[in-house]
JSON list of C-alpha atoms in Angstrom, two decimals:
[
{"chain": "A", "resi": 1, "resn": "GLN", "atom": "CA", "xyz": [-84.91, 157.43, -96.17]},
{"chain": "A", "resi": 2, "resn": "GLY", "atom": "CA", "xyz": [-85.73, 154.97, -93.38]},
{"chain": "A", "resi": 3, "resn": "ASN", "atom": "CA", "xyz": [-84.50, 157.22, -90.55]},
{"chain": "A", "resi": 4, "resn": "GLU", "atom": "CA", "xyz": [-87.60, 159.24, -89.78]},
{"chain": "A", "resi": 5, "resn": "PRO", "atom": "CA", "xyz": [-86.51, 160.71, -86.40]},
{"chain": "A", "resi": 6, "resn": "ALA", "atom": "CA", "xyz": [-83.27, 162.09, -87.87]},
{"chain": "A", "resi": 7, "resn": "LEU", "atom": "CA", "xyz": [-85.08, 163.48, -90.93]},
{"chain": "A", "resi": 8, "resn": "ARG", "atom": "CA", "xyz": [-87.75, 165.04, -88.73]},
{"chain": "A", "resi": 9, "resn": "SER", "atom": "CA", "xyz": [-85.13, 166.67, -86.51]},
{"chain": "A", "resi": 10, "resn": "ALA", "atom": "CA", "xyz": [-83.17, 167.98, -89.51]},
{"chain": "A", "resi": 11, "resn": "PHE", "atom": "CA", "xyz": [-86.31, 169.38, -91.12]},
{"chain": "A", "resi": 12, "resn": "LEU", "atom": "CA", "xyz": [-87.46, 171.16, -87.96]},
{"chain": "A", "resi": 13, "resn": "LYS", "atom": "CA", "xyz": [-84.01, 172.64, -87.39]},
{"chain": "A", "resi": 14, "resn": "SER", "atom": "CA", "xyz": [-83.79, 173.92, -90.96]},
{"chain": "A", "resi": 15, "resn": "LEU", "atom": "CA", "xyz": [-87.29, 175.35, -90.62]},
{"chain": "A", "resi": 16, "resn": "LYS", "atom": "CA", "xyz": [-86.25, 177.17, -87.46]},
{"chain": "A", "resi": 17, "resn": "TYR", "atom": "CA", "xyz": [-83.16, 178.61, -89.16]},
{"chain": "A", "resi": 18, "resn": "ILE", "atom": "CA", "xyz": [-85.17, 179.76, -92.19]},
{"chain": "A", "resi": 19, "resn": "LEU", "atom": "CA", "xyz": [-87.55, 181.60, -89.88]},
{"chain": "A", "resi": 20, "resn": "PHE", "atom": "CA", "xyz": [-84.60, 183.19, -88.07]},
{"chain": "A", "resi": 21, "resn": "VAL", "atom": "CA", "xyz": [-83.86, 185.05, -91.31]},
{"chain": "A", "resi": 22, "resn": "GLY", "atom": "CA", "xyz": [-87.22, 185.14, -93.07]},
{"chain": "A", "resi": 23, "resn": "ALA", "atom": "CA", "xyz": [-89.50, 186.28, -90.24]},
{"chain": "A", "resi": 24, "resn": "PRO", "atom": "CA", "xyz": [-87.79, 189.64, -89.52]},
{"chain": "A", "resi": 25, "resn": "LEU", "atom": "CA", "xyz": [-87.47, 190.36, -93.25]},
{"chain": "A", "resi": 26, "resn": "CYS", "atom": "CA", "xyz": [-91.18, 189.66, -93.70]},
{"chain": "A", "resi": 27, "resn": "VAL", "atom": "CA", "xyz": [-92.26, 191.83, -90.75]},
{"chain": "A", "resi": 28, "resn": "GLY", "atom": "CA", "xyz": [-89.84, 194.59, -91.73]},
{"chain": "A", "resi": 29, "resn": "LEU", "atom": "CA", "xyz": [-91.13, 194.72, -95.31]},
{"chain": "A", "resi": 30, "resn": "ILE", "atom": "CA", "xyz": [-94.75, 194.70, -94.18]},
{"chain": "A", "resi": 31, "resn": "LEU", "atom": "CA", "xyz": [-94.13, 197.66, -91.88]},
{"chain": "A", "resi": 32, "resn": "LEU", "atom": "CA", "xyz": [-91.66, 199.66, -93.96]},
{"chain": "A", "resi": 33, "resn": "ALA", "atom": "CA", "xyz": [-92.62, 198.88, -97.58]},
{"chain": "A", "resi": 34, "resn": "PRO", "atom": "CA", "xyz": [-94.09, 202.37, -98.26]},
{"chain": "A", "resi": 35, "resn": "GLU", "atom": "CA", "xyz": [-91.01, 204.09, -96.82]},
{"chain": "A", "resi": 36, "resn": "PHE", "atom": "CA", "xyz": [-88.65, 201.75, -98.66]},
{"chain": "A", "resi": 37, "resn": "ILE", "atom": "CA", "xyz": [-90.33, 202.38, -102.00]},
{"chain": "A", "resi": 38, "resn": "THR", "atom": "CA", "xyz": [-90.41, 206.14, -101.43]},
{"chain": "A", "resi": 39, "resn": "VAL", "atom": "CA", "xyz": [-86.70, 206.32, -100.57]},
{"chain": "A", "resi": 40, "resn": "VAL", "atom": "CA", "xyz": [-85.45, 203.88, -103.23]},
{"chain": "A", "resi": 41, "resn": "TYR", "atom": "CA", "xyz": [-87.86, 204.44, -106.13]},
{"chain": "A", "resi": 42, "resn": "SER", "atom": "CA", "xyz": [-89.68, 207.74, -105.33]},
{"chain": "A", "resi": 43, "resn": "ASP", "atom": "CA", "xyz": [-93.35, 208.47, -104.63]},
{"chain": "A", "resi": 44, "resn": "ARG", "atom": "CA", "xyz": [-94.35, 207.51, -108.17]},
{"chain": "A", "resi": 45, "resn": "TRP", "atom": "CA", "xyz": [-94.16, 203.82, -107.22]},
{"chain": "A", "resi": 46, "resn": "LEU", "atom": "CA", "xyz": [-95.91, 204.13, -103.87]},
{"chain": "A", "resi": 47, "resn": "GLY", "atom": "CA", "xyz": [-98.95, 202.31, -105.25]},
{"chain": "A", "resi": 48, "resn": "ALA", "atom": "CA", "xyz": [-96.89, 199.11, -105.30]},
{"chain": "A", "resi": 49, "resn": "ALA", "atom": "CA", "xyz": [-96.38, 199.20, -101.52]},
{"chain": "A", "resi": 50, "resn": "GLN", "atom": "CA", "xyz": [-99.37, 197.02, -100.69]},
{"chain": "A", "resi": 51, "resn": "ALA", "atom": "CA", "xyz": [-98.33, 194.42, -103.26]},
{"chain": "A", "resi": 52, "resn": "MET", "atom": "CA", "xyz": [-94.82, 194.39, -101.77]},
{"chain": "A", "resi": 53, "resn": "GLN", "atom": "CA", "xyz": [-96.26, 193.83, -98.31]},
{"chain": "A", "resi": 54, "resn": "VAL", "atom": "CA", "xyz": [-98.29, 190.87, -99.52]},
{"chain": "A", "resi": 55, "resn": "LEU", "atom": "CA", "xyz": [-95.37, 189.45, -101.49]},
{"chain": "A", "resi": 56, "resn": "ALA", "atom": "CA", "xyz": [-93.25, 189.60, -98.32]},
{"chain": "A", "resi": 57, "resn": "VAL", "atom": "CA", "xyz": [-95.59, 186.97, -96.90]},
{"chain": "A", "resi": 58, "resn": "TYR", "atom": "CA", "xyz": [-95.34, 184.95, -100.11]},
{"chain": "A", "resi": 59, "resn": "GLY", "atom": "CA", "xyz": [-91.55, 185.12, -99.97]},
{"chain": "A", "resi": 60, "resn": "LEU", "atom": "CA", "xyz": [-91.57, 183.67, -96.47]},
{"chain": "A", "resi": 61, "resn": "ILE", "atom": "CA", "xyz": [-93.92, 180.84, -97.50]},
{"chain": "A", "resi": 62, "resn": "ARG", "atom": "CA", "xyz": [-91.87, 180.12, -100.60]},
{"chain": "A", "resi": 63, "resn": "SER", "atom": "CA", "xyz": [-88.57, 180.02, -98.72]},
{"chain": "A", "resi": 64, "resn": "ILE", "atom": "CA", "xyz": [-90.01, 177.35, -96.43]},
{"chain": "A", "resi": 65, "resn": "SER", "atom": "CA", "xyz": [-91.58, 175.41, -99.28]},
{"chain": "A", "resi": 66, "resn": "ASP", "atom": "CA", "xyz": [-88.34, 175.36, -101.27]},
{"chain": "A", "resi": 67, "resn": "SER", "atom": "CA", "xyz": [-86.59, 173.75, -98.31]},
{"chain": "A", "resi": 68, "resn": "VAL", "atom": "CA", "xyz": [-89.20, 170.97, -98.18]},
{"chain": "A", "resi": 69, "resn": "ILE", "atom": "CA", "xyz": [-88.87, 169.85, -101.81]},
{"chain": "A", "resi": 70, "resn": "PRO", "atom": "CA", "xyz": [-85.38, 168.26, -101.43]},
{"chain": "A", "resi": 71, "resn": "LEU", "atom": "CA", "xyz": [-86.64, 166.46, -98.33]},
{"chain": "A", "resi": 72, "resn": "LEU", "atom": "CA", "xyz": [-89.58, 165.00, -100.26]},
{"chain": "A", "resi": 73, "resn": "ARG", "atom": "CA", "xyz": [-87.18, 163.72, -102.88]},
{"chain": "A", "resi": 74, "resn": "ALA", "atom": "CA", "xyz": [-84.84, 162.30, -100.23]},
{"chain": "A", "resi": 75, "resn": "ILE", "atom": "CA", "xyz": [-87.60, 160.27, -98.59]},
{"chain": "A", "resi": 76, "resn": "GLY", "atom": "CA", "xyz": [-88.74, 158.84, -101.90]},
{"chain": "A", "resi": 77, "resn": "LEU", "atom": "CA", "xyz": [-91.74, 161.02, -102.72]},
{"chain": "A", "resi": 78, "resn": "PRO", "atom": "CA", "xyz": [-90.92, 162.46, -106.17]},
{"chain": "A", "resi": 79, "resn": "ARG", "atom": "CA", "xyz": [-94.55, 162.13, -107.23]},
{"chain": "A", "resi": 80, "resn": "THR", "atom": "CA", "xyz": [-95.52, 164.41, -104.36]},
{"chain": "A", "resi": 81, "resn": "ASP", "atom": "CA", "xyz": [-92.99, 166.94, -105.64]},
{"chain": "A", "resi": 82, "resn": "PHE", "atom": "CA", "xyz": [-94.62, 166.83, -109.07]},
{"chain": "A", "resi": 83, "resn": "ARG", "atom": "CA", "xyz": [-98.11, 167.11, -107.57]},
{"chain": "A", "resi": 84, "resn": "LEU", "atom": "CA", "xyz": [-97.04, 170.17, -105.61]},
{"chain": "A", "resi": 85, "resn": "MET", "atom": "CA", "xyz": [-95.69, 171.90, -108.70]},
{"chain": "A", "resi": 86, "resn": "LEU", "atom": "CA", "xyz": [-98.83, 171.00, -110.61]},
{"chain": "A", "resi": 87, "resn": "LEU", "atom": "CA", "xyz": [-101.06, 172.24, -107.80]},
{"chain": "A", "resi": 88, "resn": "HIS", "atom": "CA", "xyz": [-99.16, 175.52, -107.68]},
{"chain": "A", "resi": 89, "resn": "VAL", "atom": "CA", "xyz": [-99.47, 176.07, -111.43]},
{"chain": "A", "resi": 90, "resn": "VAL", "atom": "CA", "xyz": [-103.18, 175.16, -111.48]},
{"chain": "A", "resi": 91, "resn": "LEU", "atom": "CA", "xyz": [-104.06, 177.40, -108.54]},
{"chain": "A", "resi": 92, "resn": "ILE", "atom": "CA", "xyz": [-102.21, 180.38, -109.98]},
{"chain": "A", "resi": 93, "resn": "GLY", "atom": "CA", "xyz": [-103.80, 179.76, -113.39]},
{"chain": "A", "resi": 94, "resn": "VAL", "atom": "CA", "xyz": [-107.27, 179.68, -111.85]},
{"chain": "A", "resi": 95, "resn": "MET", "atom": "CA", "xyz": [-106.87, 182.67, -109.55]},
{"chain": "A", "resi": 96, "resn": "ILE", "atom": "CA", "xyz": [-104.53, 185.08, -111.30]},
{"chain": "A", "resi": 97, "resn": "ILE", "atom": "CA", "xyz": [-106.88, 186.50, -113.96]},
{"chain": "A", "resi": 98, "resn": "PRO", "atom": "CA", "xyz": [-109.88, 187.21, -111.70]},
{"chain": "A", "resi": 99, "resn": "ALA", "atom": "CA", "xyz": [-107.49, 188.48, -108.99]},
{"chain": "A", "resi": 100, "resn": "VAL", "atom": "CA", "xyz": [-105.84, 190.94, -111.39]},
{"chain": "A", "resi": 101, "resn": "TYR", "atom": "CA", "xyz": [-109.26, 192.01, -112.70]},
{"chain": "A", "resi": 102, "resn": "TRP", "atom": "CA", "xyz": [-110.44, 192.53, -109.10]},
{"chain": "A", "resi": 103, "resn": "SER", "atom": "CA", "xyz": [-107.46, 194.46, -107.72]},
{"chain": "A", "resi": 104, "resn": "GLY", "atom": "CA", "xyz": [-104.63, 194.73, -110.22]},
{"chain": "A", "resi": 105, "resn": "ILE", "atom": "CA", "xyz": [-101.12, 194.01, -108.97]},
{"chain": "A", "resi": 106, "resn": "LEU", "atom": "CA", "xyz": [-102.36, 193.64, -105.40]},
{"chain": "A", "resi": 107, "resn": "GLY", "atom": "CA", "xyz": [-104.79, 190.95, -106.51]},
{"chain": "A", "resi": 108, "resn": "ALA", "atom": "CA", "xyz": [-101.99, 189.13, -108.30]},
{"chain": "A", "resi": 109, "resn": "ALA", "atom": "CA", "xyz": [-99.89, 189.22, -105.13]},
{"chain": "A", "resi": 110, "resn": "LEU", "atom": "CA", "xyz": [-102.80, 187.85, -103.09]},
{"chain": "A", "resi": 111, "resn": "ALA", "atom": "CA", "xyz": [-103.26, 185.04, -105.61]},
{"chain": "A", "resi": 112, "resn": "MET", "atom": "CA", "xyz": [-99.60, 184.12, -105.19]},
{"chain": "A", "resi": 113, "resn": "VAL", "atom": "CA", "xyz": [-99.96, 184.03, -101.40]},
{"chain": "A", "resi": 114, "resn": "LEU", "atom": "CA", "xyz": [-103.11, 181.90, -101.47]},
{"chain": "A", "resi": 115, "resn": "SER", "atom": "CA", "xyz": [-101.62, 179.41, -103.93]},
{"chain": "A", "resi": 116, "resn": "GLY", "atom": "CA", "xyz": [-98.37, 179.26, -101.97]},
{"chain": "A", "resi": 117, "resn": "ALA", "atom": "CA", "xyz": [-100.24, 178.69, -98.70]},
{"chain": "A", "resi": 118, "resn": "ALA", "atom": "CA", "xyz": [-102.26, 175.86, -100.25]},
{"chain": "A", "resi": 119, "resn": "VAL", "atom": "CA", "xyz": [-99.11, 174.18, -101.58]},
{"chain": "A", "resi": 120, "resn": "PHE", "atom": "CA", "xyz": [-97.41, 174.58, -98.21]},
{"chain": "A", "resi": 121, "resn": "GLY", "atom": "CA", "xyz": [-100.36, 172.99, -96.46]},
{"chain": "A", "resi": 122, "resn": "TYR", "atom": "CA", "xyz": [-100.18, 170.02, -98.81]},
{"chain": "A", "resi": 123, "resn": "MET", "atom": "CA", "xyz": [-96.45, 169.74, -98.15]},
{"chain": "A", "resi": 124, "resn": "ILE", "atom": "CA", "xyz": [-96.93, 169.60, -94.40]},
{"chain": "A", "resi": 125, "resn": "ARG", "atom": "CA", "xyz": [-99.64, 166.98, -94.81]},
{"chain": "A", "resi": 126, "resn": "SER", "atom": "CA", "xyz": [-97.26, 164.86, -96.89]},
{"chain": "A", "resi": 127, "resn": "LEU", "atom": "CA", "xyz": [-94.45, 165.22, -94.35]},
{"chain": "A", "resi": 128, "resn": "ARG", "atom": "CA", "xyz": [-96.76, 164.34, -91.49]},
{"chain": "A", "resi": 129, "resn": "GLY", "atom": "CA", "xyz": [-97.41, 160.96, -93.03]},
{"chain": "A", "resi": 130, "resn": "ALA", "atom": "CA", "xyz": [-93.82, 160.38, -94.16]},
{"chain": "A", "resi": 131, "resn": "ILE", "atom": "CA", "xyz": [-91.70, 161.43, -91.16]},
{"chain": "A", "resi": 132, "resn": "GLY", "atom": "CA", "xyz": [-94.28, 162.09, -88.45]},
{"chain": "A", "resi": 133, "resn": "VAL", "atom": "CA", "xyz": [-94.05, 165.88, -88.27]},
{"chain": "A", "resi": 134, "resn": "SER", "atom": "CA", "xyz": [-96.89, 167.24, -86.17]},
{"chain": "A", "resi": 135, "resn": "ALA", "atom": "CA", "xyz": [-98.47, 170.70, -86.04]},
{"chain": "A", "resi": 136, "resn": "ARG", "atom": "CA", "xyz": [-97.02, 171.10, -82.54]},
{"chain": "A", "resi": 137, "resn": "ASP", "atom": "CA", "xyz": [-93.51, 170.33, -83.84]},
{"chain": "A", "resi": 138, "resn": "ILE", "atom": "CA", "xyz": [-93.85, 172.98, -86.53]},
{"chain": "A", "resi": 139, "resn": "ALA", "atom": "CA", "xyz": [-95.26, 175.52, -84.06]},
{"chain": "A", "resi": 140, "resn": "ARG", "atom": "CA", "xyz": [-92.29, 175.00, -81.76]},
{"chain": "A", "resi": 141, "resn": "ALA", "atom": "CA", "xyz": [-89.86, 175.45, -84.65]},
{"chain": "A", "resi": 142, "resn": "VAL", "atom": "CA", "xyz": [-91.37, 178.67, -85.99]},
{"chain": "A", "resi": 143, "resn": "THR", "atom": "CA", "xyz": [-92.24, 180.35, -82.68]},
{"chain": "A", "resi": 144, "resn": "PRO", "atom": "CA", "xyz": [-88.79, 181.77, -81.73]},
{"chain": "A", "resi": 145, "resn": "GLY", "atom": "CA", "xyz": [-88.20, 183.54, -85.03]},
{"chain": "A", "resi": 146, "resn": "CYS", "atom": "CA", "xyz": [-91.79, 184.71, -85.47]},
{"chain": "A", "resi": 147, "resn": "ALA", "atom": "CA", "xyz": [-92.19, 185.90, -81.87]},
{"chain": "A", "resi": 148, "resn": "SER", "atom": "CA", "xyz": [-88.89, 187.80, -81.95]},
{"chain": "A", "resi": 149, "resn": "ALA", "atom": "CA", "xyz": [-89.86, 189.38, -85.28]},
{"chain": "A", "resi": 150, "resn": "LEU", "atom": "CA", "xyz": [-93.20, 190.52, -83.85]},
{"chain": "A", "resi": 151, "resn": "VAL", "atom": "CA", "xyz": [-91.42, 192.06, -80.86]},
{"chain": "A", "resi": 152, "resn": "MET", "atom": "CA", "xyz": [-89.11, 193.81, -83.32]},
{"chain": "A", "resi": 153, "resn": "GLY", "atom": "CA", "xyz": [-92.14, 195.16, -85.16]},
{"chain": "A", "resi": 154, "resn": "LEU", "atom": "CA", "xyz": [-93.67, 196.83, -82.12]},
{"chain": "A", "resi": 155, "resn": "PRO", "atom": "CA", "xyz": [-91.20, 199.75, -81.85]},
{"chain": "A", "resi": 156, "resn": "LEU", "atom": "CA", "xyz": [-91.19, 200.13, -85.63]},
{"chain": "A", "resi": 157, "resn": "LEU", "atom": "CA", "xyz": [-94.97, 200.33, -85.64]},
{"chain": "A", "resi": 158, "resn": "GLY", "atom": "CA", "xyz": [-94.90, 202.79, -82.75]},
{"chain": "A", "resi": 159, "resn": "LEU", "atom": "CA", "xyz": [-92.40, 204.95, -84.62]},
{"chain": "A", "resi": 160, "resn": "LYS", "atom": "CA", "xyz": [-94.54, 204.91, -87.76]},
{"chain": "A", "resi": 161, "resn": "LEU", "atom": "CA", "xyz": [-97.69, 205.87, -85.83]},
{"chain": "A", "resi": 162, "resn": "LYS", "atom": "CA", "xyz": [-95.93, 208.70, -84.01]},
{"chain": "A", "resi": 163, "resn": "LEU", "atom": "CA", "xyz": [-94.45, 210.11, -87.20]},
{"chain": "A", "resi": 164, "resn": "ASP", "atom": "CA", "xyz": [-97.80, 209.78, -88.96]},
{"chain": "A", "resi": 165, "resn": "LEU", "atom": "CA", "xyz": [-99.36, 211.92, -86.24]},
{"chain": "A", "resi": 166, "resn": "LEU", "atom": "CA", "xyz": [-96.62, 214.49, -86.83]},
{"chain": "A", "resi": 167, "resn": "ALA", "atom": "CA", "xyz": [-97.10, 214.19, -90.61]},
{"chain": "A", "resi": 168, "resn": "THR", "atom": "CA", "xyz": [-93.40, 213.28, -90.88]},
{"chain": "A", "resi": 169, "resn": "PRO", "atom": "CA", "xyz": [-92.62, 210.21, -93.03]},
{"chain": "A", "resi": 170, "resn": "ILE", "atom": "CA", "xyz": [-89.65, 207.93, -92.40]},
{"chain": "A", "resi": 171, "resn": "GLY", "atom": "CA", "xyz": [-87.18, 208.90, -95.08]},
{"chain": "A", "resi": 172, "resn": "GLY", "atom": "CA", "xyz": [-83.56, 209.73, -95.81]},
{"chain": "A", "resi": 173, "resn": "TRP", "atom": "CA", "xyz": [-81.26, 208.54, -93.05]},
{"chain": "A", "resi": 174, "resn": "ALA", "atom": "CA", "xyz": [-84.22, 207.70, -90.81]},
{"chain": "A", "resi": 175, "resn": "LEU", "atom": "CA", "xyz": [-85.04, 204.56, -92.82]},
{"chain": "A", "resi": 176, "resn": "PRO", "atom": "CA", "xyz": [-81.67, 202.79, -92.44]},
{"chain": "A", "resi": 177, "resn": "LEU", "atom": "CA", "xyz": [-81.60, 203.83, -88.79]},
{"chain": "A", "resi": 178, "resn": "ALA", "atom": "CA", "xyz": [-85.06, 202.33, -88.27]},
{"chain": "A", "resi": 179, "resn": "ILE", "atom": "CA", "xyz": [-83.94, 199.12, -90.02]},
{"chain": "A", "resi": 180, "resn": "ALA", "atom": "CA", "xyz": [-80.78, 198.93, -87.92]},
{"chain": "A", "resi": 181, "resn": "GLY", "atom": "CA", "xyz": [-82.71, 199.58, -84.72]},
{"chain": "A", "resi": 182, "resn": "GLY", "atom": "CA", "xyz": [-85.29, 196.93, -85.58]},
{"chain": "A", "resi": 183, "resn": "GLY", "atom": "CA", "xyz": [-82.54, 194.45, -86.39]},
{"chain": "A", "resi": 184, "resn": "LEU", "atom": "CA", "xyz": [-80.87, 195.11, -83.05]},
{"chain": "A", "resi": 185, "resn": "VAL", "atom": "CA", "xyz": [-84.14, 194.54, -81.19]},
{"chain": "A", "resi": 186, "resn": "TYR", "atom": "CA", "xyz": [-84.71, 191.32, -83.11]},
{"chain": "A", "resi": 187, "resn": "LEU", "atom": "CA", "xyz": [-81.25, 189.91, -82.48]},
{"chain": "A", "resi": 188, "resn": "THR", "atom": "CA", "xyz": [-81.48, 190.79, -78.80]},
{"chain": "A", "resi": 189, "resn": "CYS", "atom": "CA", "xyz": [-84.81, 188.98, -78.43]},
{"chain": "A", "resi": 190, "resn": "LEU", "atom": "CA", "xyz": [-83.58, 185.98, -80.39]},
{"chain": "A", "resi": 191, "resn": "TRP", "atom": "CA", "xyz": [-80.40, 185.84, -78.31]},
{"chain": "A", "resi": 192, "resn": "PHE", "atom": "CA", "xyz": [-82.42, 185.54, -75.11]},
{"chain": "A", "resi": 193, "resn": "VAL", "atom": "CA", "xyz": [-84.73, 182.79, -76.38]},
{"chain": "A", "resi": 194, "resn": "GLU", "atom": "CA", "xyz": [-82.42, 180.83, -78.73]},
{"chain": "A", "resi": 195, "resn": "ARG", "atom": "CA", "xyz": [-78.85, 181.51, -77.63]},
{"chain": "A", "resi": 196, "resn": "GLU", "atom": "CA", "xyz": [-77.68, 177.92, -78.10]},
{"chain": "A", "resi": 197, "resn": "GLU", "atom": "CA", "xyz": [-79.19, 177.64, -81.57]},
{"chain": "A", "resi": 198, "resn": "LEU", "atom": "CA", "xyz": [-77.57, 180.92, -82.63]},
{"chain": "A", "resi": 199, "resn": "MET", "atom": "CA", "xyz": [-74.19, 179.69, -81.44]},
{"chain": "A", "resi": 200, "resn": "THR", "atom": "CA", "xyz": [-74.73, 176.43, -83.33]},
{"chain": "A", "resi": 201, "resn": "LEU", "atom": "CA", "xyz": [-75.68, 178.35, -86.47]},
{"chain": "A", "resi": 202, "resn": "LYS", "atom": "CA", "xyz": [-72.63, 180.58, -86.08]},
{"chain": "A", "resi": 203, "resn": "SER", "atom": "CA", "xyz": [-70.39, 177.52, -85.78]},
{"chain": "A", "resi": 204, "resn": "LEU", "atom": "CA", "xyz": [-71.92, 176.00, -88.92]},
{"chain": "A", "resi": 205, "resn": "LEU", "atom": "CA", "xyz": [-71.41, 179.17, -90.92]},
{"chain": "A", "resi": 206, "resn": "PHE", "atom": "CA", "xyz": [-67.80, 179.62, -89.84]},
{"chain": "A", "resi": 207, "resn": "SER", "atom": "CA", "xyz": [-66.98, 175.96, -90.45]},
{"chain": "A", "resi": 208, "resn": "ARG", "atom": "CA", "xyz": [-68.31, 176.24, -94.01]},
{"chain": "A", "resi": 209, "resn": "GLN", "atom": "CA", "xyz": [-66.24, 179.36, -94.61]},
{"chain": "A", "resi": 210, "resn": "ARG", "atom": "CA", "xyz": [-63.07, 177.60, -93.43]},
{"chain": "A", "resi": 211, "resn": "SER", "atom": "CA", "xyz": [-63.78, 174.51, -95.54]},
{"chain": "A", "resi": 212, "resn": "GLY", "atom": "CA", "xyz": [-64.48, 176.71, -98.56]}
]
């Protein structure tokens, strides 16, 4: 507390690193949820694919939100932390029953995403006043991971569309190969746009392993 520039820099860097991991997982699940469920659980559970796709978005929002809570406590805003938890509980309580009535498990997933997005928006508003984080700062932090993940998604989407035309689903060994190929495309894109940050992250990970 009291060192806003350092806190702002640390927050934006952690946000960037979270998106490095979370963005490709989110895009991959959105694109390959039906195939994943079919291969792992069988066609009987295929109806849960849409809910999984929506919850992939919620997982990304939640991973970012969970990283903000310790920062709010560190800068002396415990009441904001409590308000966020209360807001989350109230929004879910208000939306979950009509959402489930409207669209079952998919509606419940959408309610989770909407409540999570509202809480995240409140978090960013709180941080803007506390450490001066702007919308432009956040956009710069999330762009590398999100843009690389979208580039990764293009060949996966093209593969899905082509196989759909051939009435051939992605299954068996094709699914892990598609995941591996998408991961390679993602890492290649990220390497070109954020090479220095990846090297820094690698150094941090290896230094923790040695200290452990």
